[in-house]
Short mmCIF file of C-alpha atoms in Angstrom, two decimals:
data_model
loop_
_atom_site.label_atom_id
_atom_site.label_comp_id
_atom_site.label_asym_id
_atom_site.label_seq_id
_atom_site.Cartn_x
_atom_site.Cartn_y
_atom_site.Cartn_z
CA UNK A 205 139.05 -92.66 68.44
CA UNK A 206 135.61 -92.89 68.51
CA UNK A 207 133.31 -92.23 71.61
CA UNK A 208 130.16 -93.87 71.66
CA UNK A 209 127.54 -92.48 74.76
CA UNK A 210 125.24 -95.07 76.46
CA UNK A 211 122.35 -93.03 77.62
CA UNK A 212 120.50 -95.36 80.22
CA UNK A 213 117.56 -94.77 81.94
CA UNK A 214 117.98 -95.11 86.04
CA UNK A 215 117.10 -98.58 87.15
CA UNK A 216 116.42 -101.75 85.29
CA UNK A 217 117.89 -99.48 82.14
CA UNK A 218 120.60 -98.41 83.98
CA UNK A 219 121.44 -101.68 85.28
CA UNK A 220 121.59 -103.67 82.25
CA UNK A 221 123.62 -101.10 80.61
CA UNK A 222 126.04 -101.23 83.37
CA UNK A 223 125.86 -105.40 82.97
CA UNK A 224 127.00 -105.20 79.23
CA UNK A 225 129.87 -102.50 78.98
CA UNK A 226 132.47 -104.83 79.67
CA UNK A 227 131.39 -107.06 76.65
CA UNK A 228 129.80 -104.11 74.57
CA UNK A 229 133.90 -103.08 73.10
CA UNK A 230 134.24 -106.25 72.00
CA UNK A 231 131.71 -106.85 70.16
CA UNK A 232 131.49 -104.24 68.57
CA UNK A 233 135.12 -104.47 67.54
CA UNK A 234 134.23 -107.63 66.37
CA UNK A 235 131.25 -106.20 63.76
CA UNK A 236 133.63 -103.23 63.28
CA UNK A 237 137.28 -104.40 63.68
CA UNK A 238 138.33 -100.84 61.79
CA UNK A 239 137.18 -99.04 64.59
CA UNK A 240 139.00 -97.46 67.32
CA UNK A 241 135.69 -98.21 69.96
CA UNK A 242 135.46 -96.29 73.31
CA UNK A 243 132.03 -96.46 75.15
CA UNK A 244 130.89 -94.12 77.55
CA UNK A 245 128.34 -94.74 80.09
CA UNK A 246 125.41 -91.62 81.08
CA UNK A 247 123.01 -92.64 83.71
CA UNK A 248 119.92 -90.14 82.36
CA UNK A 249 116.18 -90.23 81.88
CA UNK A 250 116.72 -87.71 79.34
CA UNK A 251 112.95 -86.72 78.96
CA UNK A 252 110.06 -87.54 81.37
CA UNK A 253 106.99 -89.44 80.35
CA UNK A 254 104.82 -89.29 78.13
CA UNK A 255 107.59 -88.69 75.52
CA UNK A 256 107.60 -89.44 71.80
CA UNK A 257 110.59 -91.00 69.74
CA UNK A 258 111.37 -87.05 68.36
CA UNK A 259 111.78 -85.63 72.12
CA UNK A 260 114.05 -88.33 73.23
CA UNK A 261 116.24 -88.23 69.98
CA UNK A 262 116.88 -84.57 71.13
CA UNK A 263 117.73 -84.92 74.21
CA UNK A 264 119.92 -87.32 73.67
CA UNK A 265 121.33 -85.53 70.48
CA UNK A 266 121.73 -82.29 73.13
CA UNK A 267 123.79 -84.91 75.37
CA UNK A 268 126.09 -86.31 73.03
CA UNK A 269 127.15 -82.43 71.89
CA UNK A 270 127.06 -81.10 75.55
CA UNK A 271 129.45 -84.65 76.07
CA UNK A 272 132.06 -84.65 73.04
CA UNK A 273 130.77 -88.26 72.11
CA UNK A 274 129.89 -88.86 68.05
CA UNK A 275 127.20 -91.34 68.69
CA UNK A 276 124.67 -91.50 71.68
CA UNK A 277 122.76 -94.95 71.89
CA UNK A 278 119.67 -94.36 74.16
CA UNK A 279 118.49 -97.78 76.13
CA UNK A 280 114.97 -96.06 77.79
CA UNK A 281 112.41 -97.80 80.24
CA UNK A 282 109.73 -95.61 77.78
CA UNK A 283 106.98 -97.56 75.71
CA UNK A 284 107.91 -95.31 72.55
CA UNK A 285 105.89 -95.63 69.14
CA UNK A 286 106.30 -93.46 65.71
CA UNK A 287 103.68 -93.47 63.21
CA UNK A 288 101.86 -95.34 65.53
CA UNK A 289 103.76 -98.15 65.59
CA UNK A 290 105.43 -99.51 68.61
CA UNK A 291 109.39 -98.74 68.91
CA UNK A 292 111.69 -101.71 69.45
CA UNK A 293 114.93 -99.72 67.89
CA UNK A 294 114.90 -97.06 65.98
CA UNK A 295 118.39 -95.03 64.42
CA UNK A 296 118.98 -91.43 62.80
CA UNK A 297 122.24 -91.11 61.36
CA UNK A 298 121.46 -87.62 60.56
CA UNK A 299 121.84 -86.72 64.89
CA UNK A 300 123.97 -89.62 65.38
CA UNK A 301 121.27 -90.97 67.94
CA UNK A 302 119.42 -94.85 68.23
CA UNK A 303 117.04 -95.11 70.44
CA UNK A 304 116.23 -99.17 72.47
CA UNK A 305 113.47 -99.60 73.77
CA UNK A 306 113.71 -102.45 76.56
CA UNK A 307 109.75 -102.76 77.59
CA UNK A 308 109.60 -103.63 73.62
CA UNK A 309 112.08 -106.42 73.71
CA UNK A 310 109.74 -109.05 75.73
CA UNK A 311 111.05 -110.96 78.94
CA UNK A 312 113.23 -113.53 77.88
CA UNK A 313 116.93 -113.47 76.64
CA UNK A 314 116.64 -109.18 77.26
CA UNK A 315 120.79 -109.17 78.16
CA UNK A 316 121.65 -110.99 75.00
CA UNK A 317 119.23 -109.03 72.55
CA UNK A 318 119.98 -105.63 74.00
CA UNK A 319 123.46 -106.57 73.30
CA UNK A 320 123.01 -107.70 69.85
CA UNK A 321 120.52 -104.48 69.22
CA UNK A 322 123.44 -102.06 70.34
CA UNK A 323 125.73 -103.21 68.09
CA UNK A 324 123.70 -102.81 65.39
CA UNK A 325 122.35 -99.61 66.04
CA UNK A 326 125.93 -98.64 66.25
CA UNK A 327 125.98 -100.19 62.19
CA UNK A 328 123.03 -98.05 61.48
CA UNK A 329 124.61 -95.04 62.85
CA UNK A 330 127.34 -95.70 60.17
CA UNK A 331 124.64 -94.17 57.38
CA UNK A 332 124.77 -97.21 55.67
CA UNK A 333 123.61 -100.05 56.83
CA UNK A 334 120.04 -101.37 55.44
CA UNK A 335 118.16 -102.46 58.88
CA UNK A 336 115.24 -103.64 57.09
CA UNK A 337 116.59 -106.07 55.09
CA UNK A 338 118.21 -108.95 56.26
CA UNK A 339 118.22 -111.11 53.00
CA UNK A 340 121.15 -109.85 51.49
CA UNK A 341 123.12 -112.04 48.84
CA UNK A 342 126.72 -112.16 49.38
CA UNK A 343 127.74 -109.06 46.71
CA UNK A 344 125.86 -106.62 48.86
CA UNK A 345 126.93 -107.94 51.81
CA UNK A 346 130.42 -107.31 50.98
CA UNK A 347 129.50 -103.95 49.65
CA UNK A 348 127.61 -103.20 53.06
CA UNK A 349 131.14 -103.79 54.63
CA UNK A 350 133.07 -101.73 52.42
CA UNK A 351 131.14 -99.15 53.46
CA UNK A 352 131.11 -99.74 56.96
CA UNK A 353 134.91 -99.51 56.81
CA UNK A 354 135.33 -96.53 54.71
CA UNK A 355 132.85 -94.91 57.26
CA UNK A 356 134.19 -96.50 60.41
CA UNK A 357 138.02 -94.86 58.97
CA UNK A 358 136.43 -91.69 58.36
CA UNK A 359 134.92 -91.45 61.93
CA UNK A 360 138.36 -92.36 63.70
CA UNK A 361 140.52 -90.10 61.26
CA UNK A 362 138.48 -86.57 61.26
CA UNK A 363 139.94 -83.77 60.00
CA UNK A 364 140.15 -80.38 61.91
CA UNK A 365 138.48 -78.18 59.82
CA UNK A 366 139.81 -74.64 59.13
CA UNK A 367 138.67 -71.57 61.32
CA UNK A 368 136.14 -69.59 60.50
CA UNK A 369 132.05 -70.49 59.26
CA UNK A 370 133.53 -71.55 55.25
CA UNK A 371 136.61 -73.28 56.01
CA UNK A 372 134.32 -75.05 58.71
CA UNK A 373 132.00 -76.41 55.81
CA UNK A 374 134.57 -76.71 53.13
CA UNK A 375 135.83 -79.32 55.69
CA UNK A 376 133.04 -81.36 56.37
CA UNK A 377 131.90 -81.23 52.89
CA UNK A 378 135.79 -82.70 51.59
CA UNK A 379 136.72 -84.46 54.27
CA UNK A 380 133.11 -86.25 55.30
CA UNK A 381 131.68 -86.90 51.87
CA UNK A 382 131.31 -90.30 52.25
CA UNK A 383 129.81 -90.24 55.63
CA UNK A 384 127.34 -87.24 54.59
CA UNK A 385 126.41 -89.25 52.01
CA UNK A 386 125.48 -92.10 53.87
CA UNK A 387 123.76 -90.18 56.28
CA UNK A 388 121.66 -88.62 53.53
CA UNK A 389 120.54 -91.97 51.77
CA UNK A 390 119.47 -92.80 55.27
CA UNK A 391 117.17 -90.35 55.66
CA UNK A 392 115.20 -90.90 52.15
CA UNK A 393 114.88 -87.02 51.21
CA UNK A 394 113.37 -88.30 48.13
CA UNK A 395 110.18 -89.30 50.21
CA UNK A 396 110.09 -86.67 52.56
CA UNK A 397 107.05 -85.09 51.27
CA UNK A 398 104.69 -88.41 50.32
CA UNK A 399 105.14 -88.40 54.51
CA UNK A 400 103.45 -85.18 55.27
CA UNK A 401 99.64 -85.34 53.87
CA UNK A 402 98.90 -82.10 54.46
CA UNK A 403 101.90 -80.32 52.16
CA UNK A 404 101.18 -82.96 49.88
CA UNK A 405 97.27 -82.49 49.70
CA UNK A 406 97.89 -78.82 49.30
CA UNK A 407 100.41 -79.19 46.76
CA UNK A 408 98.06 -81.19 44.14
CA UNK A 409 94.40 -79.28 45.05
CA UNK A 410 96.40 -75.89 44.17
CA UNK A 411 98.48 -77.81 41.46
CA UNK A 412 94.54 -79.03 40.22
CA UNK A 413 93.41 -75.19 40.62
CA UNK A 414 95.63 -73.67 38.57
CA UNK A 415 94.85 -76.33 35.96
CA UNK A 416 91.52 -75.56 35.57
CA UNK A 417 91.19 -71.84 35.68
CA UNK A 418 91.40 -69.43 32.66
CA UNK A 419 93.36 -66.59 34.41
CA UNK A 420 96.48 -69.13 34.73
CA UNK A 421 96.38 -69.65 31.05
CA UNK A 422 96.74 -66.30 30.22
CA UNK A 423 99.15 -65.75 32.90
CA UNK A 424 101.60 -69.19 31.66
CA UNK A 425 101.39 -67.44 28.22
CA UNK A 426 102.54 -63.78 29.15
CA UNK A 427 105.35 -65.36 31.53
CA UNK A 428 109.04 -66.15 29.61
CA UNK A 429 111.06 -68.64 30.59
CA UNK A 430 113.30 -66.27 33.12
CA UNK A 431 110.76 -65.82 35.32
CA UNK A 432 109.12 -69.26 35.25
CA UNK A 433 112.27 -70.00 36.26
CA UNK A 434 112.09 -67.26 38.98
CA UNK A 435 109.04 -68.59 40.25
CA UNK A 436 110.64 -72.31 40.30
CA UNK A 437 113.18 -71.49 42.52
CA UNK A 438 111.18 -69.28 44.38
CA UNK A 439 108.73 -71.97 44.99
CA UNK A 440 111.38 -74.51 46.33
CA UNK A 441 112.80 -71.97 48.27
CA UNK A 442 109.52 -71.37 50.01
CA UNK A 443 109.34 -75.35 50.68
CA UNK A 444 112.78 -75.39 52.11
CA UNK A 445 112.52 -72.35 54.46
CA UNK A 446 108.47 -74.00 55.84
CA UNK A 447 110.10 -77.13 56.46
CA UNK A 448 113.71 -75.96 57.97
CA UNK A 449 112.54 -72.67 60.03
CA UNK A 450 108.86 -73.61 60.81
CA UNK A 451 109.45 -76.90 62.35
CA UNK A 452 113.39 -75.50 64.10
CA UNK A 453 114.97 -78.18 62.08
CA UNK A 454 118.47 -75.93 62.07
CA UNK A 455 120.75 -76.64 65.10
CA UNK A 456 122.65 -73.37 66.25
CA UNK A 457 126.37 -73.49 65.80
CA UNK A 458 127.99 -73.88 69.42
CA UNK A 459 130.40 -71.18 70.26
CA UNK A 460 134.43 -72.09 69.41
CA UNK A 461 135.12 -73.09 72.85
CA UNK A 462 132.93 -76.18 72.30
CA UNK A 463 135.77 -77.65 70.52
CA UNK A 464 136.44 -78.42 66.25
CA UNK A 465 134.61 -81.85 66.38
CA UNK A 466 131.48 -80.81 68.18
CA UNK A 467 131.29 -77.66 65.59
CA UNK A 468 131.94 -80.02 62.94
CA UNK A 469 129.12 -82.50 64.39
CA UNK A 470 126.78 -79.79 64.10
CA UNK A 471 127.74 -78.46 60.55
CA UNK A 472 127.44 -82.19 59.41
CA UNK A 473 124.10 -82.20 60.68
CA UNK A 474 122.81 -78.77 59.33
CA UNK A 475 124.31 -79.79 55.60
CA UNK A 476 122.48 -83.18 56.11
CA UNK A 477 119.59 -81.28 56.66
CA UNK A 478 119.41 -78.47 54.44
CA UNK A 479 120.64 -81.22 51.50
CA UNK A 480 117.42 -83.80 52.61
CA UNK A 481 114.87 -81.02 52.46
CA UNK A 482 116.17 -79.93 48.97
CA UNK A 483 115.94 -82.87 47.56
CA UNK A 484 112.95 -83.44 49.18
CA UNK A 485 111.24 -80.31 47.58
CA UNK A 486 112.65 -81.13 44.19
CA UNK A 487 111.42 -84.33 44.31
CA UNK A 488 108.05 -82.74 44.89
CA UNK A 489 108.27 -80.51 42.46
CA UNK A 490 109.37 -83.14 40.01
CA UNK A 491 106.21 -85.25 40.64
CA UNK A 492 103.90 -81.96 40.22
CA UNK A 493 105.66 -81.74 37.07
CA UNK A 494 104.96 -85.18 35.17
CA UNK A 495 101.06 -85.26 36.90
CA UNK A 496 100.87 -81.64 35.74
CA UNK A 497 101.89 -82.66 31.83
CA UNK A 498 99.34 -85.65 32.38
CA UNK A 499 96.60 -83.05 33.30
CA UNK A 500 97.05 -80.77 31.00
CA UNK A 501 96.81 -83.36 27.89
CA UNK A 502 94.16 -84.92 29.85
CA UNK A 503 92.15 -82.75 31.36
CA UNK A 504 92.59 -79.25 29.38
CA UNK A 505 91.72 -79.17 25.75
CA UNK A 506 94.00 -77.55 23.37
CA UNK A 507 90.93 -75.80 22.09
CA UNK A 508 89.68 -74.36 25.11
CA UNK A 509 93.08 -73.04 26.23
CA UNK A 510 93.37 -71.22 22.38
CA UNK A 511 90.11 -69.83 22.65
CA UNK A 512 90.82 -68.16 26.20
CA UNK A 513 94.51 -66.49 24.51
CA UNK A 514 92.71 -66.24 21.20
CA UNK A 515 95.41 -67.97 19.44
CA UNK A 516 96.07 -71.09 18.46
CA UNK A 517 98.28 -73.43 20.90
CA UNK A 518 101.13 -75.65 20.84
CA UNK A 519 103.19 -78.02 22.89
CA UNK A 520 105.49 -74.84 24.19
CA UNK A 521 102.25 -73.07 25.13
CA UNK A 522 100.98 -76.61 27.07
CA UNK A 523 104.58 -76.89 28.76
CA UNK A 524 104.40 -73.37 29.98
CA UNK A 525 101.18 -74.20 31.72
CA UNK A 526 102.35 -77.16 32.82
CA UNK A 527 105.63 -75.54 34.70
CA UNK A 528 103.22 -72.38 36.34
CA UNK A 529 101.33 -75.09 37.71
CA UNK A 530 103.80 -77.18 39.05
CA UNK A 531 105.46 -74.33 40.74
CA UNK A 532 102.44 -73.04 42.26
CA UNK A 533 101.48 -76.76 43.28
CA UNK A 534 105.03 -76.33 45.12
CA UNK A 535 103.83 -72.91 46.97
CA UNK A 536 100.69 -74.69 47.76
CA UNK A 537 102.82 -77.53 49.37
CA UNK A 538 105.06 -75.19 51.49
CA UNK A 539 101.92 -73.52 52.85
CA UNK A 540 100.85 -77.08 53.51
CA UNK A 541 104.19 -78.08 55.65
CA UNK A 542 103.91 -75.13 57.96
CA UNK A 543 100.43 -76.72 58.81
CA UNK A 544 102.06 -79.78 60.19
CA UNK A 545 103.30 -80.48 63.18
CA UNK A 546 106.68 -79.88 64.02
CA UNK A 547 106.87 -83.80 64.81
CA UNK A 548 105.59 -85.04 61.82
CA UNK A 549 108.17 -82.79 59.67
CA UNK A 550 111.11 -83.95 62.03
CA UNK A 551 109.42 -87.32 61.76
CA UNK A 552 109.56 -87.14 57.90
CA UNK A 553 112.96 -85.33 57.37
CA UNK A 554 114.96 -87.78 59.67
CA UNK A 555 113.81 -91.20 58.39
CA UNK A 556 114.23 -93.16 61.54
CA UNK A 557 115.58 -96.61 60.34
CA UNK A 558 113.33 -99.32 62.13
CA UNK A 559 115.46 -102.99 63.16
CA UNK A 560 113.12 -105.06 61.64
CA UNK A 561 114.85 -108.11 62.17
CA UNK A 562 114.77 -107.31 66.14
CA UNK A 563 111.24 -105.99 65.84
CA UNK A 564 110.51 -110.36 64.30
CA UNK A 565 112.29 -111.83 66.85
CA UNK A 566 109.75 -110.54 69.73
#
């Protein structure tokens, strides 16, 4: 069985919500026919305003965990906006949570397109499901429900994880690895850093830095491989820990009485997390990497590097520069994240997928 929470907003919110549950099973049973559907209804304003898209994800994220539910579908009477565009309907499958906006759905035919948004929030949630883009040709379209049902099955038939913090993830890792997966392709890790200027402009002027200054040469030649590799990880690791503990990205583990699927909820979420800021940093590093090789061939003469070590230089000397570089580019770019706001990192780490197709029907 799985519980889906309706977090309204008292009055019009509210009332609308209240309007729709008796049609909201079916169709949704209809899109998902797999699906063992229960709906729940929470009468809440969750956060007062002004409120941003991040707050009201987390308090409705708090209520689906305090409530047992594994999906929370917010309907606020909020203006909301993210990246300063206006919200119509926004989902993270990473927290389980979509967020509908009803001031952004216009006057007319509002019962009908909430409706119609719900449900496909609900798809969203799934981890799948590619909200901005409606043109699909019929092969992806049955692939898109293939995966709807594998993840719809996988909701309905959890496993109960072993006791005990490794037999907890061992669990979730074998018995969810479809859904995690899902839920991680949803949130883009690979572009979670282009979305936070300031790691990023760190990253390259250090990256550019070390380039261009004499002491680094000597430095990338004295340094063996083990501890460039040291420095690598090191660098990542300092990335990871900016984004995850500076911006309180790690949800605390509720105690055993909470129940094996809200522990399991949570330990989906933190291994979502941890695996979209890794990837994240890698993929940073990976682009300091190839615009590091350009710079050095570009920018730093062979000849001028061989007459600071006062021997000549080859391509291993050049790709020993290149990797200090990169991974110091990388410890520029954590210092860089722990200059952002907490917002813009949450912003960036859980990509909230935008309903574009609702968003062109205003």
């Amino acid at each position: 069985m799985t519980v889906i929470g309706l977090v309204a907003s008292p009055g019009a919110a509210a009332d609308l919500t209240q309007s729709l549950l008796a049609d909201l099973t079916g169709l949704i049973s209809v899109r998902l026919p797999e699906g063992d559907w229960h709906i729940r209804l929470a009468v809440d304003r969750l956060v007062d305003a002004p409120a941003d898209l991040n707050r009201l994800v987390d308090a409705a994220r708090r209520r689906l965990l305090d409530e047992g539910w594994q999906m929370a579908v917010c309907i606020t009477d909020l203006p909301l906006a993210t990246q300063r565009r206006p919200v119509v309907a926004h989902a993270s499958a990473t927290h389980g949570v979509a967020v509908l906006s009803l001031p952004a759905l216009g006057a007319v035919g509002v019962t009908r397109r909430a409706a119609d948004a719900i449900v496909r929030l609900v798809e969203a949630l799934l981890g799948e499901v590619d909200t901005q883009n409606a043109d699909l040709d019929d092969r992806a379209t049955r692939r898109r429900r293939v995966a709807l049902y594998r993840r719809t099955r996988e909701l309905n038939e959890l496993p109960v994880p072993e006791s005990g913090a490794v037999g907890l993830i061992a669990g979730v890792l074998t018995g969810n690895l479809r859904l995690l997966l899902g839920m991680l392709r949803a949130n883009r890790p690979w572009r979670l850093v282009s979305r936070l200027s300031r790691a990023l402009v760190a990253a390259l002027a250090v990256d550019i830095l070390a380039l261009v200054t004499s002491d680094i040469w000597r430095l990338a030649n004295a340094l063996g491989a083990a501890r460039l590799s040291i420095l690598t990880v090191g660098s990542l690791l300092a990335v990871v820990l900016s984004l995850v503990l500076g911006a309180g990205l790690w949800e605390r583990m509720p105690p055993r009485t909470a129940g094996p699927a809200i522990r399991q909820q949570v330990a989906l979420f933190n291994i979502v997390t941890i695996l979209t800021v890794v990837i994240g940093a890698v993929a940073l590093y990976g682009e300091l990497v190839i615009l590091t090789a350009v710079g050095v061939l570009v920018m730093v003469p062979a000849d001028l590097i061989a007459a600071a070590l006062g021997h000549p230089v080859g391509i291993s000397d050049q790709v020993r520069l290149a990797w200090l570089a990169s991974s110091l580019g990388t410890l520029g770019g954590a210092l860089g994240a722990g200059l952002e706001s907490d917002e813009a990192v949450r912003e960036a780490a859980y990509h909230y997928q935008p309903d574009n197709e609702l968003t062109a029907d205003r």
